[in-house]
């Protein structure tokens, strides 16, 4: 047998695709470091969509990728904005339909996305000194389900979106809903609402 060729075999019945399993780390609590709830884009590939893509296609991309947020990118790696599942299903599509006389099937991502300059961001350095309770309070104060984390400009690049924090991920990691935190303003109020 030729030593340069690797041995192969045929698939046996019942073969499955390996499923990604998140690493089991320390359980996340409100006192955990804020970075514990950030999706680090240096470890997880960002899900993207083109601004001229139809909303129906963007929805399918979200379903396929298993995400509720897509970065809108015309040319990698420059970010133009975001589109979330809320943008697809909320008031924005209806407003554009009424204002411009379009049909839903004609709407594109650019019609309902949030431009980058309209979004709130959190510095990576700030997050390094925060806990999960502070992250939750910030999301609630801004009234957003997602928050971008930005790494400051370096010597060879401008500022970079380094991560994403999402309310749904925090809920998964905490193992409980944080929907009741709408009016919670400080750590004591957040803790009290979670234990109630």
PDB file of C-alpha atoms in Angstrom:
ATOM      1  CA  UNK A   1       0.000   0.000   0.000  1.00  0.00           C
ATOM      2  CA  UNK A   2       1.193   3.514  -0.857  1.00  0.00           C
ATOM      3  CA  UNK A   3       2.270   5.207   2.414  1.00  0.00           C
ATOM      4  CA  UNK A   4       1.347   8.696   1.091  1.00  0.00           C
ATOM      5  CA  UNK A   5      -2.387   7.863   0.925  1.00  0.00           C
ATOM      6  CA  UNK A   6      -4.486   7.927   4.095  1.00  0.00           C
ATOM      7  CA  UNK A   7      -6.889   5.057   4.750  1.00  0.00           C
ATOM      8  CA  UNK A   8     -10.587   5.858   4.175  1.00  0.00           C
ATOM      9  CA  UNK A   9     -13.842   4.086   5.003  1.00  0.00           C
ATOM     10  CA  UNK A  10     -17.550   4.222   4.155  1.00  0.00           C
ATOM     11  CA  UNK A  11     -20.017   5.816   6.558  1.00  0.00           C
ATOM     12  CA  UNK A  12     -21.810   3.438   8.909  1.00  0.00           C
ATOM     13  CA  UNK A  13     -25.581   3.792   9.485  1.00  0.00           C
ATOM     14  CA  UNK A  14     -26.579   6.307  12.173  1.00  0.00           C
ATOM     15  CA  UNK A  15     -23.729   8.752  11.468  1.00  0.00           C
ATOM     16  CA  UNK A  16     -24.514  12.248  12.815  1.00  0.00           C
ATOM     17  CA  UNK A  17     -23.081  15.724  12.394  1.00  0.00           C
ATOM     18  CA  UNK A  18     -21.117  16.909  15.427  1.00  0.00           C
ATOM     19  CA  UNK A  19     -22.917  19.709  17.260  1.00  0.00           C
ATOM     20  CA  UNK A  20     -21.055  22.648  18.740  1.00  0.00           C
ATOM     21  CA  UNK A  21     -21.134  22.580  22.505  1.00  0.00           C
ATOM     22  CA  UNK A  22     -20.282  25.787  24.330  1.00  0.00           C
ATOM     23  CA  UNK A  23     -17.467  25.313  26.804  1.00  0.00           C
ATOM     24  CA  UNK A  24     -18.716  24.668  30.304  1.00  0.00           C
ATOM     25  CA  UNK A  25     -17.261  27.412  32.419  1.00  0.00           C
ATOM     26  CA  UNK A  26     -18.294  28.945  35.676  1.00  0.00           C
ATOM     27  CA  UNK A  27     -22.047  29.579  35.975  1.00  0.00           C
ATOM     28  CA  UNK A  28     -22.918  33.180  35.211  1.00  0.00           C
ATOM     29  CA  UNK A  29     -24.416  35.315  37.976  1.00  0.00           C
ATOM     30  CA  UNK A  30     -25.133  39.019  38.256  1.00  0.00           C
ATOM     31  CA  UNK A  31     -21.761  39.396  39.979  1.00  0.00           C
ATOM     32  CA  UNK A  32     -19.872  37.681  37.114  1.00  0.00           C
ATOM     33  CA  UNK A  33     -17.559  39.782  34.940  1.00  0.00           C
ATOM     34  CA  UNK A  34     -19.391  41.560  32.143  1.00  0.00           C
ATOM     35  CA  UNK A  35     -17.233  39.879  29.480  1.00  0.00           C
ATOM     36  CA  UNK A  36     -18.785  36.546  30.486  1.00  0.00           C
ATOM     37  CA  UNK A  37     -21.924  37.527  28.533  1.00  0.00           C
ATOM     38  CA  UNK A  38     -20.196  39.021  25.478  1.00  0.00           C
ATOM     39  CA  UNK A  39     -20.003  37.093  22.220  1.00  0.00           C
ATOM     40  CA  UNK A  40     -16.384  37.728  21.245  1.00  0.00           C
ATOM     41  CA  UNK A  41     -16.144  38.230  17.488  1.00  0.00           C
ATOM     42  CA  UNK A  42     -12.518  37.136  17.530  1.00  0.00           C
ATOM     43  CA  UNK A  43     -13.807  33.662  18.507  1.00  0.00           C
ATOM     44  CA  UNK A  44     -17.225  33.549  16.808  1.00  0.00           C
ATOM     45  CA  UNK A  45     -17.706  34.612  13.210  1.00  0.00           C
ATOM     46  CA  UNK A  46     -20.070  37.571  12.830  1.00  0.00           C
ATOM     47  CA  UNK A  47     -23.267  36.855  10.880  1.00  0.00           C
ATOM     48  CA  UNK A  48     -23.559  39.396   8.076  1.00  0.00           C
ATOM     49  CA  UNK A  49     -26.003  40.520   5.420  1.00  0.00           C
ATOM     50  CA  UNK A  50     -25.767  42.907   2.453  1.00  0.00           C
ATOM     51  CA  UNK A  51     -27.771  46.155   2.604  1.00  0.00           C
ATOM     52  CA  UNK A  52     -29.547  45.400  -0.694  1.00  0.00           C
ATOM     53  CA  UNK A  53     -30.788  41.974   0.443  1.00  0.00           C
ATOM     54  CA  UNK A  54     -34.565  41.517   0.659  1.00  0.00           C
ATOM     55  CA  UNK A  55     -36.016  41.328   4.180  1.00  0.00           C
ATOM     56  CA  UNK A  56     -37.306  37.803   3.502  1.00  0.00           C
ATOM     57  CA  UNK A  57     -33.740  36.728   2.665  1.00  0.00           C
ATOM     58  CA  UNK A  58     -32.397  38.432   5.799  1.00  0.00           C
ATOM     59  CA  UNK A  59     -34.979  36.541   7.884  1.00  0.00           C
ATOM     60  CA  UNK A  60     -33.858  33.252   6.313  1.00  0.00           C
ATOM     61  CA  UNK A  61     -30.225  34.138   7.040  1.00  0.00           C
ATOM     62  CA  UNK A  62     -31.095  34.725  10.706  1.00  0.00           C
ATOM     63  CA  UNK A  63     -32.910  31.396  10.894  1.00  0.00           C
ATOM     64  CA  UNK A  64     -30.081  29.568   9.140  1.00  0.00           C
ATOM     65  CA  UNK A  65     -27.400  31.161  11.342  1.00  0.00           C
ATOM     66  CA  UNK A  66     -29.464  30.801  14.535  1.00  0.00           C
ATOM     67  CA  UNK A  67     -29.123  34.492  15.381  1.00  0.00           C
ATOM     68  CA  UNK A  68     -31.405  37.477  15.939  1.00  0.00           C
ATOM     69  CA  UNK A  69     -28.911  40.107  14.802  1.00  0.00           C
ATOM     70  CA  UNK A  70     -27.011  40.534  11.549  1.00  0.00           C
ATOM     71  CA  UNK A  71     -24.239  43.005  10.821  1.00  0.00           C
ATOM     72  CA  UNK A  72     -25.000  44.944   7.648  1.00  0.00           C
ATOM     73  CA  UNK A  73     -21.844  44.936   5.534  1.00  0.00           C
ATOM     74  CA  UNK A  74     -21.344  46.263   2.001  1.00  0.00           C
ATOM     75  CA  UNK A  75     -17.674  45.404   1.903  1.00  0.00           C
ATOM     76  CA  UNK A  76     -15.876  43.376   4.570  1.00  0.00           C
ATOM     77  CA  UNK A  77     -14.859  44.325   7.204  1.00  0.00           C
ATOM     78  CA  UNK A  78     -16.587  47.742   7.191  1.00  0.00           C
ATOM     79  CA  UNK A  79     -19.866  47.743   9.140  1.00  0.00           C
ATOM     80  CA  UNK A  80     -22.754  49.921   7.921  1.00  0.00           C
ATOM     81  CA  UNK A  81     -25.211  49.000  10.670  1.00  0.00           C
ATOM     82  CA  UNK A  82     -27.349  46.250  12.182  1.00  0.00           C
ATOM     83  CA  UNK A  83     -30.626  44.566  11.500  1.00  0.00           C
ATOM     84  CA  UNK A  84     -32.381  42.567  14.199  1.00  0.00           C
ATOM     85  CA  UNK A  85     -35.376  40.248  14.248  1.00  0.00           C
ATOM     86  CA  UNK A  86     -37.278  43.116  15.897  1.00  0.00           C
ATOM     87  CA  UNK A  87     -36.474  45.326  12.898  1.00  0.00           C
ATOM     88  CA  UNK A  88     -37.966  42.688  10.593  1.00  0.00           C
ATOM     89  CA  UNK A  89     -41.151  42.225  12.597  1.00  0.00           C
ATOM     90  CA  UNK A  90     -41.623  45.593  14.257  1.00  0.00           C
ATOM     91  CA  UNK A  91     -42.993  48.960  13.163  1.00  0.00           C
ATOM     92  CA  UNK A  92     -40.204  49.926  10.766  1.00  0.00           C
ATOM     93  CA  UNK A  93     -41.318  47.812   7.803  1.00  0.00           C
ATOM     94  CA  UNK A  94     -44.883  49.134   8.108  1.00  0.00           C
ATOM     95  CA  UNK A  95     -43.656  52.737   8.319  1.00  0.00           C
ATOM     96  CA  UNK A  96     -41.570  52.324   5.157  1.00  0.00           C
ATOM     97  CA  UNK A  97     -44.471  50.624   3.346  1.00  0.00           C
ATOM     98  CA  UNK A  98     -46.765  53.558   4.180  1.00  0.00           C
ATOM     99  CA  UNK A  99     -44.194  56.297   3.502  1.00  0.00           C
ATOM    100  CA  UNK A 100     -42.845  54.927   0.228  1.00  0.00           C
ATOM    101  CA  UNK A 101     -45.811  52.951  -1.089  1.00  0.00           C
ATOM    102  CA  UNK A 102     -43.894  49.674  -1.275  1.00  0.00           C
ATOM    103  CA  UNK A 103     -44.978  46.107  -0.671  1.00  0.00           C
ATOM    104  CA  UNK A 104     -43.342  44.121   2.138  1.00  0.00           C
ATOM    105  CA  UNK A 105     -41.797  41.772  -0.444  1.00  0.00           C
ATOM    106  CA  UNK A 106     -39.947  44.757  -1.946  1.00  0.00           C
ATOM    107  CA  UNK A 107     -38.337  45.949   1.290  1.00  0.00           C
ATOM    108  CA  UNK A 108     -34.594  45.597   1.620  1.00  0.00           C
ATOM    109  CA  UNK A 109     -32.304  45.524   4.635  1.00  0.00           C
ATOM    110  CA  UNK A 110     -31.204  49.126   4.048  1.00  0.00           C
ATOM    111  CA  UNK A 111     -34.845  50.223   4.405  1.00  0.00           C
ATOM    112  CA  UNK A 112     -35.188  49.097   8.042  1.00  0.00           C
ATOM    113  CA  UNK A 113     -31.656  48.609   9.410  1.00  0.00           C
ATOM    114  CA  UNK A 114     -30.169  50.705  12.191  1.00  0.00           C
ATOM    115  CA  UNK A 115     -27.203  52.669  10.798  1.00  0.00           C
ATOM    116  CA  UNK A 116     -24.015  52.308  12.804  1.00  0.00           C
ATOM    117  CA  UNK A 117     -23.963  55.983  13.789  1.00  0.00           C
ATOM    118  CA  UNK A 118     -27.395  55.620  15.455  1.00  0.00           C
ATOM    119  CA  UNK A 119     -26.321  52.780  17.769  1.00  0.00           C
ATOM    120  CA  UNK A 120     -24.995  52.881  21.307  1.00  0.00           C
ATOM    121  CA  UNK A 121     -21.707  51.136  21.974  1.00  0.00           C
ATOM    122  CA  UNK A 122     -19.783  50.088  25.040  1.00  0.00           C
ATOM    123  CA  UNK A 123     -15.998  50.233  25.192  1.00  0.00           C
ATOM    124  CA  UNK A 124     -14.174  46.940  25.726  1.00  0.00           C
ATOM    125  CA  UNK A 125     -12.163  48.578  28.521  1.00  0.00           C
ATOM    126  CA  UNK A 126     -15.359  49.662  30.304  1.00  0.00           C
ATOM    127  CA  UNK A 127     -16.758  46.151  30.003  1.00  0.00           C
ATOM    128  CA  UNK A 128     -13.561  44.740  31.518  1.00  0.00           C
ATOM    129  CA  UNK A 129     -14.390  46.572  34.771  1.00  0.00           C
ATOM    130  CA  UNK A 130     -18.152  45.834  34.806  1.00  0.00           C
ATOM    131  CA  UNK A 131     -20.277  42.982  36.084  1.00  0.00           C
ATOM    132  CA  UNK A 132     -23.322  41.326  34.490  1.00  0.00           C
ATOM    133  CA  UNK A 133     -25.744  43.373  36.629  1.00  0.00           C
ATOM    134  CA  UNK A 134     -24.272  46.590  35.216  1.00  0.00           C
ATOM    135  CA  UNK A 135     -24.552  45.213  31.671  1.00  0.00           C
ATOM    136  CA  UNK A 136     -28.228  44.318  32.257  1.00  0.00           C
ATOM    137  CA  UNK A 137     -28.956  47.744  33.742  1.00  0.00           C
ATOM    138  CA  UNK A 138     -27.303  49.394  30.722  1.00  0.00           C
ATOM    139  CA  UNK A 139     -29.377  47.363  28.243  1.00  0.00           C
ATOM    140  CA  UNK A 140     -32.549  48.274  30.088  1.00  0.00           C
ATOM    141  CA  UNK A 141     -31.679  51.954  30.371  1.00  0.00           C
ATOM    142  CA  UNK A 142     -31.023  52.104  26.619  1.00  0.00           C
ATOM    143  CA  UNK A 143     -34.142  50.072  25.875  1.00  0.00           C
ATOM    144  CA  UNK A 144     -32.206  47.688  23.643  1.00  0.00           C
ATOM    145  CA  UNK A 145     -31.915  43.939  23.375  1.00  0.00           C
ATOM    146  CA  UNK A 146     -28.377  44.167  21.929  1.00  0.00           C
ATOM    147  CA  UNK A 147     -25.305  46.201  22.701  1.00  0.00           C
ATOM    148  CA  UNK A 148     -22.123  46.376  20.648  1.00  0.00           C
ATOM    149  CA  UNK A 149     -18.738  46.260  22.343  1.00  0.00           C
ATOM    150  CA  UNK A 150     -16.027  48.293  20.627  1.00  0.00           C
ATOM    151  CA  UNK A 151     -12.283  47.928  20.919  1.00  0.00           C
ATOM    152  CA  UNK A 152     -10.431  51.234  20.659  1.00  0.00           C
ATOM    153  CA  UNK A 153      -8.428  52.076  17.558  1.00  0.00           C
ATOM    154  CA  UNK A 154      -4.984  50.538  17.425  1.00  0.00           C
ATOM    155  CA  UNK A 155      -1.835  51.595  15.620  1.00  0.00           C
ATOM    156  CA  UNK A 156      -2.780  49.609  12.504  1.00  0.00           C
ATOM    157  CA  UNK A 157      -6.598  49.881  12.513  1.00  0.00           C
ATOM    158  CA  UNK A 158      -9.561  52.037  13.481  1.00  0.00           C
ATOM    159  CA  UNK A 159     -12.077  51.099  16.148  1.00  0.00           C
ATOM    160  CA  UNK A 160     -13.406  47.554  15.828  1.00  0.00           C
ATOM    161  CA  UNK A 161     -16.677  45.992  16.856  1.00  0.00           C
ATOM    162  CA  UNK A 162     -15.163  43.354  19.125  1.00  0.00           C
ATOM    163  CA  UNK A 163     -18.310  41.789  20.516  1.00  0.00           C
ATOM    164  CA  UNK A 164     -22.050  41.678  20.931  1.00  0.00           C
ATOM    165  CA  UNK A 165     -24.076  41.434  24.112  1.00  0.00           C
ATOM    166  CA  UNK A 166     -27.655  40.229  23.769  1.00  0.00           C
ATOM    167  CA  UNK A 167     -30.420  40.089  26.311  1.00  0.00           C
ATOM    168  CA  UNK A 168     -31.434  36.587  25.166  1.00  0.00           C
ATOM    169  CA  UNK A 169     -27.895  35.264  25.698  1.00  0.00           C
ATOM    170  CA  UNK A 170     -27.736  36.799  29.169  1.00  0.00           C
ATOM    171  CA  UNK A 171     -31.054  35.137  29.992  1.00  0.00           C
ATOM    172  CA  UNK A 172     -29.724  31.758  28.807  1.00  0.00           C
ATOM    173  CA  UNK A 173     -26.541  32.141  30.814  1.00  0.00           C
ATOM    174  CA  UNK A 174     -28.332  33.285  33.957  1.00  0.00           C
ATOM    175  CA  UNK A 175     -30.970  30.585  33.505  1.00  0.00           C
ATOM    176  CA  UNK A 176     -33.815  33.036  34.062  1.00  0.00           C
ATOM    177  CA  UNK A 177     -35.725  35.807  32.388  1.00  0.00           C
ATOM    178  CA  UNK A 178     -34.658  39.416  32.784  1.00  0.00           C
ATOM    179  CA  UNK A 179     -37.821  40.817  31.181  1.00  0.00           C
ATOM    180  CA  UNK A 180     -38.996  42.058  34.581  1.00  0.00           C
ATOM    181  CA  UNK A 181     -36.048  44.424  34.873  1.00  0.00           C
ATOM    182  CA  UNK A 182     -37.568  47.264  32.847  1.00  0.00           C
ATOM    183  CA  UNK A 183     -37.574  49.659  35.792  1.00  0.00           C
ATOM    184  CA  UNK A 184     -34.677  48.217  37.757  1.00  0.00           C
ATOM    185  CA  UNK A 185     -31.971  50.806  38.099  1.00  0.00           C
ATOM    186  CA  UNK A 186     -29.343  49.461  40.445  1.00  0.00           C
ATOM    187  CA  UNK A 187     -27.822  46.175  41.521  1.00  0.00           C
ATOM    188  CA  UNK A 188     -30.098  45.767  44.552  1.00  0.00           C
ATOM    189  CA  UNK A 189     -33.243  46.276  42.444  1.00  0.00           C
ATOM    190  CA  UNK A 190     -31.999  43.833  39.806  1.00  0.00           C
ATOM    191  CA  UNK A 191     -31.171  41.196  42.407  1.00  0.00           C
ATOM    192  CA  UNK A 192     -34.536  41.663  44.124  1.00  0.00           C
ATOM    193  CA  UNK A 193     -36.471  41.308  40.851  1.00  0.00           C
ATOM    194  CA  UNK A 194     -34.625  38.087  39.940  1.00  0.00           C
ATOM    195  CA  UNK A 195     -35.223  36.447  43.303  1.00  0.00           C
ATOM    196  CA  UNK A 196     -38.899  37.454  43.502  1.00  0.00           C
TER     197      UNK A 196
END
